[in-house]
Short mmCIF file of C-alpha atoms in Angstrom, two decimals:
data_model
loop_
_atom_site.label_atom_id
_atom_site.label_comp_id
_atom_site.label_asym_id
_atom_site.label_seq_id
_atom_site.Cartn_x
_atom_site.Cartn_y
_atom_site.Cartn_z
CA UNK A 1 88.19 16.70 29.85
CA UNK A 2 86.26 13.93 28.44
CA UNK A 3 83.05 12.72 30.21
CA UNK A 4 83.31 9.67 32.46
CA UNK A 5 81.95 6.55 30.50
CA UNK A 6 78.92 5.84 32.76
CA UNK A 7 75.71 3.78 31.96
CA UNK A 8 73.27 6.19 30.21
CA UNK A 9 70.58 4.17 31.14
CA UNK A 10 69.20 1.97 33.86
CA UNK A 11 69.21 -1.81 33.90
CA UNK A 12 65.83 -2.74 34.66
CA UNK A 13 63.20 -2.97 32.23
CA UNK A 14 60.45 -2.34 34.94
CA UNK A 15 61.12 0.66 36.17
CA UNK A 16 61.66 4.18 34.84
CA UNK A 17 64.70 4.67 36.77
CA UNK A 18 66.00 5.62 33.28
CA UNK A 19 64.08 8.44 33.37
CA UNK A 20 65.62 10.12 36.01
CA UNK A 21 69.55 9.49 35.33
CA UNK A 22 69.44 12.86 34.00
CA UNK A 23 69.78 14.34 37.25
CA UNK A 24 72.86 12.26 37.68
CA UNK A 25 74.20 13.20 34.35
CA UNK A 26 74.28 16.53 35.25
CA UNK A 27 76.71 16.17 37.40
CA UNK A 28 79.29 13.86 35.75
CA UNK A 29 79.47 16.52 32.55
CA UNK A 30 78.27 13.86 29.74
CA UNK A 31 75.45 16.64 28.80
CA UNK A 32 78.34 19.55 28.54
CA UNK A 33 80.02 18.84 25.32
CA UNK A 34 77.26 18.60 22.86
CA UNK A 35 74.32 21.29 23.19
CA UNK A 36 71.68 19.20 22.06
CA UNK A 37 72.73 16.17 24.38
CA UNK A 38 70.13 16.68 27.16
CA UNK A 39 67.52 16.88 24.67
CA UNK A 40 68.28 13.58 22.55
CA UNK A 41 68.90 11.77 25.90
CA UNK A 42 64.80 12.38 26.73
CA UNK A 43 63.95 11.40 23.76
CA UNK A 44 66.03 8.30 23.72
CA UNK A 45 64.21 7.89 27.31
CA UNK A 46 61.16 8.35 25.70
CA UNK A 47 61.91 5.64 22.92
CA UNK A 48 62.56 2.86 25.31
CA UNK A 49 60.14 3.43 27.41
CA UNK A 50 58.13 2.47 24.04
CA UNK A 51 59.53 -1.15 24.27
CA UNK A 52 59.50 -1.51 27.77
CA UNK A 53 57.00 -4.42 27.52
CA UNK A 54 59.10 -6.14 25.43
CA UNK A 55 62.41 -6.83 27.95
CA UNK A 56 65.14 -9.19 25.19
CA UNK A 57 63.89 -5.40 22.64
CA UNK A 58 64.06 -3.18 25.32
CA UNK A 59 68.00 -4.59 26.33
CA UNK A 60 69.43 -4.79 23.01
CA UNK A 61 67.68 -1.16 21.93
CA UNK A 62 69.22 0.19 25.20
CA UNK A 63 72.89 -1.06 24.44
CA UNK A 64 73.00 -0.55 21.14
CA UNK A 65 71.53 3.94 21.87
CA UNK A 66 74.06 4.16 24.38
CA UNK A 67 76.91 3.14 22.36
CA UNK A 68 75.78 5.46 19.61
CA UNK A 69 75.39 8.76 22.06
CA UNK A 70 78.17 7.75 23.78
CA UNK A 71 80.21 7.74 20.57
CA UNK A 72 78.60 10.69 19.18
CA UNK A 73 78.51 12.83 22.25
CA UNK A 74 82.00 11.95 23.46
CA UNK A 75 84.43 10.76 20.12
CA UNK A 76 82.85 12.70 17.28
CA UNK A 77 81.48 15.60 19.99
CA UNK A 78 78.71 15.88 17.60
CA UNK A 79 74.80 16.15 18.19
CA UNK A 80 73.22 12.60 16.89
CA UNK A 81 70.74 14.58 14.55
CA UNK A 82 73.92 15.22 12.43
CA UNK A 83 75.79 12.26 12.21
CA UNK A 84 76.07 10.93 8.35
CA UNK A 85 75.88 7.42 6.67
CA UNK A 86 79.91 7.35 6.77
CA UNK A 87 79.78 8.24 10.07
CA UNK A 88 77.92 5.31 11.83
CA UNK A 89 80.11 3.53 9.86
CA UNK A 90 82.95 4.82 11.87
CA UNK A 91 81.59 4.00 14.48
CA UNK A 92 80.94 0.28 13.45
CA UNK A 93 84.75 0.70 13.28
CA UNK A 94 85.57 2.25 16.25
CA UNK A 95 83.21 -0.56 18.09
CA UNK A 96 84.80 -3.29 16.50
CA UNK A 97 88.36 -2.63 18.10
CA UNK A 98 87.09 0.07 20.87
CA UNK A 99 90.06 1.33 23.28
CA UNK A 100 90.80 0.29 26.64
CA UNK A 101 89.74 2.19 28.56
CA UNK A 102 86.28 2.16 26.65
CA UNK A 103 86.26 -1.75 28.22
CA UNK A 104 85.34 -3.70 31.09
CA UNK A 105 87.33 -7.03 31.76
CA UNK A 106 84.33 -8.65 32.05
CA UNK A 107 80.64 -8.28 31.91
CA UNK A 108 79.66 -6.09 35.32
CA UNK A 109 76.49 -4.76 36.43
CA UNK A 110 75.54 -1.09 35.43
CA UNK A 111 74.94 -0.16 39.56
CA UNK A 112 75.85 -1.13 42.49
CA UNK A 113 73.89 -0.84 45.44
CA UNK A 114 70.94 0.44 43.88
CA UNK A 115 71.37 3.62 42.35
CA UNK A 116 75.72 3.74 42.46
CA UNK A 117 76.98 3.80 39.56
CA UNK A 118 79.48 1.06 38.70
CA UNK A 119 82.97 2.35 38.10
CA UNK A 120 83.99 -0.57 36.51
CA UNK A 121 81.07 -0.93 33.78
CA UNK A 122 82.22 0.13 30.22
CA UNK A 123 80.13 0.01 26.98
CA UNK A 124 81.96 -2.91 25.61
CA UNK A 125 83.88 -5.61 27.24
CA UNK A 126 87.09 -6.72 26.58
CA UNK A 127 88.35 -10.03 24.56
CA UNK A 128 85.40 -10.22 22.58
CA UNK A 129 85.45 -11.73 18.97
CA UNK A 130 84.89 -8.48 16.71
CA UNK A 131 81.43 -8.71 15.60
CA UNK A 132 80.36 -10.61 12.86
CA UNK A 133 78.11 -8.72 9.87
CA UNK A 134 74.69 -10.15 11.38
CA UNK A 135 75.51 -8.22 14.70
CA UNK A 136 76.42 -5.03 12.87
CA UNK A 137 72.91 -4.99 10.86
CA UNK A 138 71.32 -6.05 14.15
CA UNK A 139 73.16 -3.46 15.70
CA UNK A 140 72.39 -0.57 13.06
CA UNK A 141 68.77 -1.45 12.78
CA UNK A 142 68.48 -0.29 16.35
CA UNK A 143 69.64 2.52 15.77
CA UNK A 144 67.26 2.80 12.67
CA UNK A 145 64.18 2.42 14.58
CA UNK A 146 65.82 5.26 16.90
CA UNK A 147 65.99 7.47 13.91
CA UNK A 148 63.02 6.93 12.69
CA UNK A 149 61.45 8.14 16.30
CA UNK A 150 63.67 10.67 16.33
CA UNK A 151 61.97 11.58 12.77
CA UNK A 152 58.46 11.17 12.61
CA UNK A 153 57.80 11.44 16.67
CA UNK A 154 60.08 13.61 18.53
CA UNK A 155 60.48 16.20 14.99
CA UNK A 156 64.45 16.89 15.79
CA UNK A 157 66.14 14.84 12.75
CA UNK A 158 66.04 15.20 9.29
CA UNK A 159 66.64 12.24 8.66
CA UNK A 160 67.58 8.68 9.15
CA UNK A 161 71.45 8.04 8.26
CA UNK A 162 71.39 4.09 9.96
CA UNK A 163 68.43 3.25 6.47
CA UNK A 164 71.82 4.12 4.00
CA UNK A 165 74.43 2.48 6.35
CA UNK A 166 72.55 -0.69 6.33
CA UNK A 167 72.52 -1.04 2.96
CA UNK A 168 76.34 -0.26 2.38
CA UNK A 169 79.19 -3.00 2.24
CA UNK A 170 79.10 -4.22 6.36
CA UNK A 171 81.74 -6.30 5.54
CA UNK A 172 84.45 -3.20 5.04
CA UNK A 173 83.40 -1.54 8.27
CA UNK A 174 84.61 -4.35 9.89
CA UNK A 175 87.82 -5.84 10.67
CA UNK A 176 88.57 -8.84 8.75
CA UNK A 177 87.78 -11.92 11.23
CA UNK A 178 88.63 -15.51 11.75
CA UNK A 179 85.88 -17.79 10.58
CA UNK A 180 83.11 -18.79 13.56
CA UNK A 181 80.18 -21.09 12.75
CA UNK A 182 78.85 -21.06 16.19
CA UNK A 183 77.57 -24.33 15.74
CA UNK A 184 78.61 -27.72 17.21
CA UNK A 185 80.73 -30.39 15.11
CA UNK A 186 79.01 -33.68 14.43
CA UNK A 187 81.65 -35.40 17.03
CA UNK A 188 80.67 -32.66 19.73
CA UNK A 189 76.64 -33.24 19.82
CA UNK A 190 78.07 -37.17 19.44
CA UNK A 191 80.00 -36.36 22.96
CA UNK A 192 77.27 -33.87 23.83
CA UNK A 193 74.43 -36.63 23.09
CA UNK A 194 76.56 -39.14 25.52
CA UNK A 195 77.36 -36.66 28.30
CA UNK A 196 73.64 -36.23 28.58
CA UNK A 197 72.88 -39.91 29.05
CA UNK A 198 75.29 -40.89 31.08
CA UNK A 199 74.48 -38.31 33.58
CA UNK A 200 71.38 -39.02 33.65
CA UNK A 201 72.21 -42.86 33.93
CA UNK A 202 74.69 -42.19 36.72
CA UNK A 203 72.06 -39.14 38.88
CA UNK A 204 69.03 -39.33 37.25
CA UNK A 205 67.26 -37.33 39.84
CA UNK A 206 69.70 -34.60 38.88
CA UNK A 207 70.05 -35.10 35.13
CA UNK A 208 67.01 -36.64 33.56
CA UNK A 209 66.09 -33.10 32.82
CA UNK A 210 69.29 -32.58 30.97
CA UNK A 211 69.40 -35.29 28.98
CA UNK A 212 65.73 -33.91 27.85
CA UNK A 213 66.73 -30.41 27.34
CA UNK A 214 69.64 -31.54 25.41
CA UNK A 215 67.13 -33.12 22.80
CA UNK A 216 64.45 -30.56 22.81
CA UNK A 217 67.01 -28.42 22.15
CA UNK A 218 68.86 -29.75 19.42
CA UNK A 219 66.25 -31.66 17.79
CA UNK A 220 63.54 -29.09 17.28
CA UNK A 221 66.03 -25.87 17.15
CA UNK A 222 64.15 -24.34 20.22
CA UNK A 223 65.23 -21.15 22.39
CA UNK A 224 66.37 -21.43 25.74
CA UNK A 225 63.67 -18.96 26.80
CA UNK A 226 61.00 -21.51 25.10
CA UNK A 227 61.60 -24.13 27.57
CA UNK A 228 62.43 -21.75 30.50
CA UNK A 229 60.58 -19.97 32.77
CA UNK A 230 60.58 -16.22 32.48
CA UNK A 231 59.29 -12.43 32.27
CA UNK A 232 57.06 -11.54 29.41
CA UNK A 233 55.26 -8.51 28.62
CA UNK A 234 57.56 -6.92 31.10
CA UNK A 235 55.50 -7.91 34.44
CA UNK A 236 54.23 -11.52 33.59
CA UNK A 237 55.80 -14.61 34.30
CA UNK A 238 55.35 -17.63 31.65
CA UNK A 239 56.10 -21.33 32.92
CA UNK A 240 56.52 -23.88 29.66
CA UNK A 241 54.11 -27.02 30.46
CA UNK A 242 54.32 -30.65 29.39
CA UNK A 243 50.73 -29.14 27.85
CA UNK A 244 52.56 -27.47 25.33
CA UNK A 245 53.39 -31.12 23.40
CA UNK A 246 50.24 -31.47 21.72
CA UNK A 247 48.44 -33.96 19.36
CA UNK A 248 47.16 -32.59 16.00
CA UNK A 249 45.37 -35.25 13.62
CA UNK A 250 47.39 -37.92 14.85
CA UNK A 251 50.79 -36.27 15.19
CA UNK A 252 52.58 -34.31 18.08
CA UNK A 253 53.58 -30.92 18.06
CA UNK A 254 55.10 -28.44 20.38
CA UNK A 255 53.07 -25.30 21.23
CA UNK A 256 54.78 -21.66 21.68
CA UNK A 257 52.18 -19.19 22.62
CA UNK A 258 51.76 -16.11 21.19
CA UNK A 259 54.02 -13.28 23.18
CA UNK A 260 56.33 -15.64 24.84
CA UNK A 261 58.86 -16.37 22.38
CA UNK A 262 60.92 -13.89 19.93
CA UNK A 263 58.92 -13.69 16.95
CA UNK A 264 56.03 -12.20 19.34
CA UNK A 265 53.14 -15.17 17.80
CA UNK A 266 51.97 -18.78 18.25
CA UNK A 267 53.92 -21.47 16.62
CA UNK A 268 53.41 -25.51 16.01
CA UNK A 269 56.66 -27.10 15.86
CA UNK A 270 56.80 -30.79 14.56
CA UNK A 271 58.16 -33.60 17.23
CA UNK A 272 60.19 -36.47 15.16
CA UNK A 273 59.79 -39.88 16.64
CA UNK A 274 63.28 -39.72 18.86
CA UNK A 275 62.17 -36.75 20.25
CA UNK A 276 58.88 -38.62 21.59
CA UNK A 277 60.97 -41.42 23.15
CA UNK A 278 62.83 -38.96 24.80
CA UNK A 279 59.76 -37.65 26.13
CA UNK A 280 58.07 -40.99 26.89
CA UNK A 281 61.79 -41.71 29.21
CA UNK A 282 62.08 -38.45 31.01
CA UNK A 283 58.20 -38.46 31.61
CA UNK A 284 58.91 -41.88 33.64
CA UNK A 285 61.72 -40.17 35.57
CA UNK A 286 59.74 -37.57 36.82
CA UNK A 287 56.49 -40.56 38.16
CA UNK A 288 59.65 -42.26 39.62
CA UNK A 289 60.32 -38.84 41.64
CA UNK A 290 56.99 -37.29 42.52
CA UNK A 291 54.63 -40.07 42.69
CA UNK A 292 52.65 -39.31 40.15
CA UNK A 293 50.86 -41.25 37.93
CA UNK A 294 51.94 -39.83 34.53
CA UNK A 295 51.09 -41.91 31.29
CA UNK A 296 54.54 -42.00 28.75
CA UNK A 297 52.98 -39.10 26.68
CA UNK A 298 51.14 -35.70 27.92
CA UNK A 299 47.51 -35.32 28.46
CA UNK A 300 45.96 -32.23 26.85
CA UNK A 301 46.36 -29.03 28.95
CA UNK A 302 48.67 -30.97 31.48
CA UNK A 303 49.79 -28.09 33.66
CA UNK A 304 53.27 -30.00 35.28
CA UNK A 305 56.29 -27.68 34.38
CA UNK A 306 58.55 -28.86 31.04
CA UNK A 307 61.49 -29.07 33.40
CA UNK A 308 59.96 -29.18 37.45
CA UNK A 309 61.91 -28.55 40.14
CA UNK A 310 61.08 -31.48 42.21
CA UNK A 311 61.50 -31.12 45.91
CA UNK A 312 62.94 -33.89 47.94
CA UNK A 313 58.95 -34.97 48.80
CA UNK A 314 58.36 -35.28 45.64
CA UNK A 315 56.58 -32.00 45.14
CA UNK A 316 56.72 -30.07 42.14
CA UNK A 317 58.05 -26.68 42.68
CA UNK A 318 57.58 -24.60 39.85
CA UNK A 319 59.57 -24.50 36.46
CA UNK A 320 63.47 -24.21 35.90
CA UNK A 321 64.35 -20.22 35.09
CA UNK A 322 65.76 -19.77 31.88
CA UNK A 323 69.61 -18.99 34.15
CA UNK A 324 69.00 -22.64 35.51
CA UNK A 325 68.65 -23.93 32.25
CA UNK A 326 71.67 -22.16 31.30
CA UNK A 327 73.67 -23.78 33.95
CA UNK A 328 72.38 -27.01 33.70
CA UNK A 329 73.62 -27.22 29.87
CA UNK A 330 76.99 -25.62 31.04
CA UNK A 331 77.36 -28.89 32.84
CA UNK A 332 76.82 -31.11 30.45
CA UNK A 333 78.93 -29.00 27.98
CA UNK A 334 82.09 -29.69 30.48
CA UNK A 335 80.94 -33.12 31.06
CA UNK A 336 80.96 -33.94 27.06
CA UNK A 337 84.41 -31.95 27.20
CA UNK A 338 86.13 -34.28 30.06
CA UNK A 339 84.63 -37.55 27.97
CA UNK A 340 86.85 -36.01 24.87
CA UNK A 341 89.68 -35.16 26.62
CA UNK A 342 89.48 -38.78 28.55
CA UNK A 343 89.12 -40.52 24.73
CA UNK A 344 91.77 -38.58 23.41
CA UNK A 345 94.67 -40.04 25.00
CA UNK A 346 93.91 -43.18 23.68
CA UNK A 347 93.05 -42.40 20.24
CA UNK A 348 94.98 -41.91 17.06
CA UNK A 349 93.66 -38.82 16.71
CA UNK A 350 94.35 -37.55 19.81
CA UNK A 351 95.18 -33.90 19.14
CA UNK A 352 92.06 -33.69 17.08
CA UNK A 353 90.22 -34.46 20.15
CA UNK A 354 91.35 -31.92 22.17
CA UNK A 355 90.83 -29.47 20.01
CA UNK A 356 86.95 -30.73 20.06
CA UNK A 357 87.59 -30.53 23.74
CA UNK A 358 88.78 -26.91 23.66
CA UNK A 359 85.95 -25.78 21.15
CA UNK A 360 83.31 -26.95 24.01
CA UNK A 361 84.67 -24.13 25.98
CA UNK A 362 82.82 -21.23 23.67
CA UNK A 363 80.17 -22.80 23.06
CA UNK A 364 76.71 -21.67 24.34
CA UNK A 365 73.21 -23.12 24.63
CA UNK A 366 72.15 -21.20 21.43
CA UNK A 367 74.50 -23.42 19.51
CA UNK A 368 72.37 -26.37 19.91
CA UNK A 369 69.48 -24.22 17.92
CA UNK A 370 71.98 -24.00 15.47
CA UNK A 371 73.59 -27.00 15.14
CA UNK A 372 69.84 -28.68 14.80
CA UNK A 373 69.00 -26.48 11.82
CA UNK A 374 72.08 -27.18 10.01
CA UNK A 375 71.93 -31.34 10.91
CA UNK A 376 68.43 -31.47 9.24
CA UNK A 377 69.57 -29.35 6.24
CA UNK A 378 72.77 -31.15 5.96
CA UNK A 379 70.45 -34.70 5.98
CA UNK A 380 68.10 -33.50 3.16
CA UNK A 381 65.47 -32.01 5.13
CA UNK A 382 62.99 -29.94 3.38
CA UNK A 383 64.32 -26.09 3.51
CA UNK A 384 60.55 -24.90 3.89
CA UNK A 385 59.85 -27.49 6.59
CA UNK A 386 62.72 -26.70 8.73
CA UNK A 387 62.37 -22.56 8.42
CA UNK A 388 58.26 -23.43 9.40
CA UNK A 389 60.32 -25.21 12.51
CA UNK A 390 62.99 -22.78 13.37
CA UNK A 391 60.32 -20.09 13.20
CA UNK A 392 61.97 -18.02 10.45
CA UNK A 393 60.09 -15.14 8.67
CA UNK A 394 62.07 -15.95 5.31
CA UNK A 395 64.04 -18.64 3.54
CA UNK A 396 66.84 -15.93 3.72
CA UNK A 397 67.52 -16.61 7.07
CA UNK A 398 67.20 -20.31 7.06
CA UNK A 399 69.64 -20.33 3.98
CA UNK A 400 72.25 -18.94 6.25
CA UNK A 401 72.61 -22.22 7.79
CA UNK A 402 72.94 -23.86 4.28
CA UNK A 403 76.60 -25.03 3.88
CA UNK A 404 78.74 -27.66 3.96
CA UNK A 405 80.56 -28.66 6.79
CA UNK A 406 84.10 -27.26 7.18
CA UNK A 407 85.20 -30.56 8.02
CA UNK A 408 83.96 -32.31 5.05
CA UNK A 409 85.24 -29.50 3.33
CA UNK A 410 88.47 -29.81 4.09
CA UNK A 411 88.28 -33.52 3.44
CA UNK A 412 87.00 -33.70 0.18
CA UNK A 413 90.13 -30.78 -0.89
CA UNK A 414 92.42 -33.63 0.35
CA UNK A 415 91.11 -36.17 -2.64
CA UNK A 416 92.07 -33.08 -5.36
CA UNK A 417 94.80 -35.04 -7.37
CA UNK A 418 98.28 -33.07 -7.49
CA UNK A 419 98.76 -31.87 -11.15
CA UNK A 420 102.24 -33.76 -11.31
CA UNK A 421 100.34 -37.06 -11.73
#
C-alpha cells in the first residue's frame, strides 16, 4: 500500500516543528518503503533548518525537497542518493501533469488545528498552468543546493544528479504549453492606471494608497514585499518608510536596505519625474487625513509608513502587510476589469475588450514588476539602466523581458502583402 501523501514538513519557518514530524511519520508508513528514507528525511531537516532565517528560501526549498522525496520515496521507491540525471527529469514530467489524487483543489494549509495533519493538502494543486522552463530550473536548483549538502555535509551521496539535469534541454521535460507573458497589455495598465485614479477620486481615504502603489509598482518594477510590511531574518519585522525616497546630488531615489528584499543587499532605485508627482499627491492625502504637516516631498529619515494605516483620528497605525497590499491591488485589478467590460459594449471592438477584461482575472501584483520592465525596454530605455533598477545580477535576466509585444506582432504580420499581388 502506498504511503498517504502527507506534508513532510511543517509550515512555519520559526519553529522546528519540522524536526519532530518524524515521530508522526512513523506511523503513517512514508519511512517503510525505502530503507534509507528516515535518514535523508534528517538530513533534509537539517538543510532547512540552514535557511530558516531566510523565510521566501526556506518555503520554496521546503516545497520543492518534499516533492522530490515524495516522488522518490513513493513513485520510483528509490533512496534519493540514487536517483540519476534522467531521473529528475522524470520527475519534472511526472510534476508537470501529476495525478489526481497527487492534488488538492485548491491551495490548503499543511495542518489543521495545530499539529493535525490536513487530509486535504496534496503536493501540487490542481488547474495549474504546467510550469514554464524558469520554474523548472528554479525548481531543480533547489534540489541542487540539497545535493550538494547531501554531498559535502551530511557524506551520504556521491553525487549531485540536479548540476547535469539543469544543464539538459528543460524544454523536452516539459509538456508543450500555451504561450504566457505574465505581463499586462498596454490597454490593461491604461484601464489599470484609470481604475486607480478614479478610486481614489471617488474614496480617497480608502484609495489614495492604491493609486500610489499602483505607480510605485509599475513605474520602478518594485516587489510587493518592498513596499509591504513583513518578516525578515525569520524573527524581525521591517516597515517600508516615506524615508526610504531619498535625495542623492540633486535627484531622488528609492532605498531597499540590505536583508529586506530578495537579492539579500542595499539598492538605489531611480524615481522618474511622474513618479514624484505621484508622491507629492498621495503625500497631501495623507496631511488631509492625519493632520500632519507633511511638505509634498519626504524629509530625510522620515519614519511615517510608505502606505499607513490611518485610524479614523487620524493616527497612524503602523504599515500595510504585504497580504493587505495584495488585496488592495486585487481591487483595483477588478475595478480596471468592470471599466473594460462597461467600455466594451459600446465599442467597436467590443469582444477585444472583454477578452482584456477576462485576462485581468490571472493577473497578479508581480505583473506590474513585469510589465514596468518591459514598458521602459519597449520605449528605448537603457538595458543597463533598467537591470541596475529591477535589481538584476545579469543582463541575462533583464533580456528576458526583451521582446516585442504580441500585439504589435501580430499587427505588423497583417501588413505582409499576399504573394498573389
Amino acid at each position: 500500500m502506498r504511503p498517504l501523501l502527507q506534508p513532510l514538513f511543517a509550515g512555519d519557518h520559526n519553529s522546528d516543528i519540522e524536526l519532530t514530524l518524524a515521530n508522526y511519520h512513523h506511523a503513517d508508513g512514508v519511512f517503510n518503503t525505502v530503507d534509507a528514507s528516515l535518514q535523508e528525511y534528517q538530513e533534509a531537516c537539517r538543510f532547512l533548518r540552514g535557511v530558516q532565517n531566510r523565510p521566501n528560501t526556506f518555503r520554496s526549498y521546503r516545497r520543492d525537497i518534499e516533492k522530490l522525496l515524495l516522488w522518490a520515496w513513493t513513485v520510483k521507491q528509490v533512496s534519493v542518493t540514487v536517483l540519476r540525471p534522467s531521473d529528475l527529469l522524470d520527475m519534472v514530467r511526472f510534476y508537470s501533469n501529476p495525478p489526481k489524487d497527487w492534488c488538492s483543489p485548491c491551495q490548503v494549509k499543511r495542518f489543521t488545528n495545530g499539529e493535525e495533519f490536513n487530509p486535504q493538502w496534496r503536493p501540487c494543486v490542481a488547474n495549474r498552468p504546467a510550469p514554464t522552463q524558469s520554474s523548472i530550473k528554479a525548481m531543480l536548483a533547489s534540489i541542487s543546493a540539497f545535493y550538494q549538502f547531501l554531498v559535502d555535509d551530511a557524506e551520504i551521496a556521491m553525487g549531485n544528479p540536479a548540476l547535469s539535469a539543469r544543464k539538459r534541454s528543460i524544454a523536452s521535460a516539459a509538456p508543450t504549453q500555451e504561450i504566457t507573458t505574465k505581463l499586462f497589455t498596454a490597454t490593461q495598465v491604461q484601464y489599470l492606471t484609470l481604475a486607480s485614479r478614479q478610486m481614489a477620486q471617488l474614496n480617497p481615504v480608502k484609495w489614495a494608497k492604491a493609486r500610489f502603489a499602483v505607480a510605485l509598482l509599475f513605474h520602478r518594477y518594485l516587489r510587493i514585499s518592498e513596499i509591504s510590511r513583513h518578516t525578515v531574518r525569520g524573527w524581525q519585522t521591517y516597515t517600508p518608510t516615506m524615508g526610504c525616497f531619498q535625495r542623492v546630488s540633486g535627484d531622488w531615489f528609492f532605498y531597499i536596505p540590505a536583508g529586506t528584499s530578495k537579492n539579500n543587499k542595499s539598492d538605489l532605485v531611480t524615481i522618474p519625474p511622474e513618479l514624484l508627482e505621484e508622491l507629492k499627491l498621495y503625500r497631501r492625502q495623507i496631511t488631509a487625513q492625519t493632520g500632519l504637516e507633511l511638505p509634498d516631498l519626504p524629509a530625510p529619515e522620515e519614519p511615517i509608513p510608505l502606505l499607513p494605516k490611518i485610524l479614523v483620528n487620524g493616527q497612524i497605525r503602523d504599515g500595510l502587510s504585504v497580504r493587505s497590499v495584495r488585496y488592495l491591488m486585487q481591487e483595483v485589478f477588478d475595478y480596471a476589469a468592470e471599466l473594460l467590460l462597461k467600455d466594451a459594449e459600446q465599442s467597436p471592438d467590443k469582444d477585444e475588450l472583454i477578452a482584456e477584461a477576462h485576462g485581468m482575472k490571472a493577473a497578479t501584483v508581480h505583473w506590474l514588476r513585469h510589465s514596468g520592465i518591459s514598458t521602459d525596454l519597449a520605449e528605448g530605455r537603457n538595458t543597463v539602466h533598467v537591470r541596475d533598477d529591477a535589481r538584476h545580477v545579469d543582463l541575462s535576466t533583464t533580456n528576458i523581458y526583451t521582446h516585442t509585444d504580441l500585439h504589435d506582432r501580430a499587427a505588423s504580420a497583417k501588413k505582409k502583402q499576399r504573394m498573389d499581388k
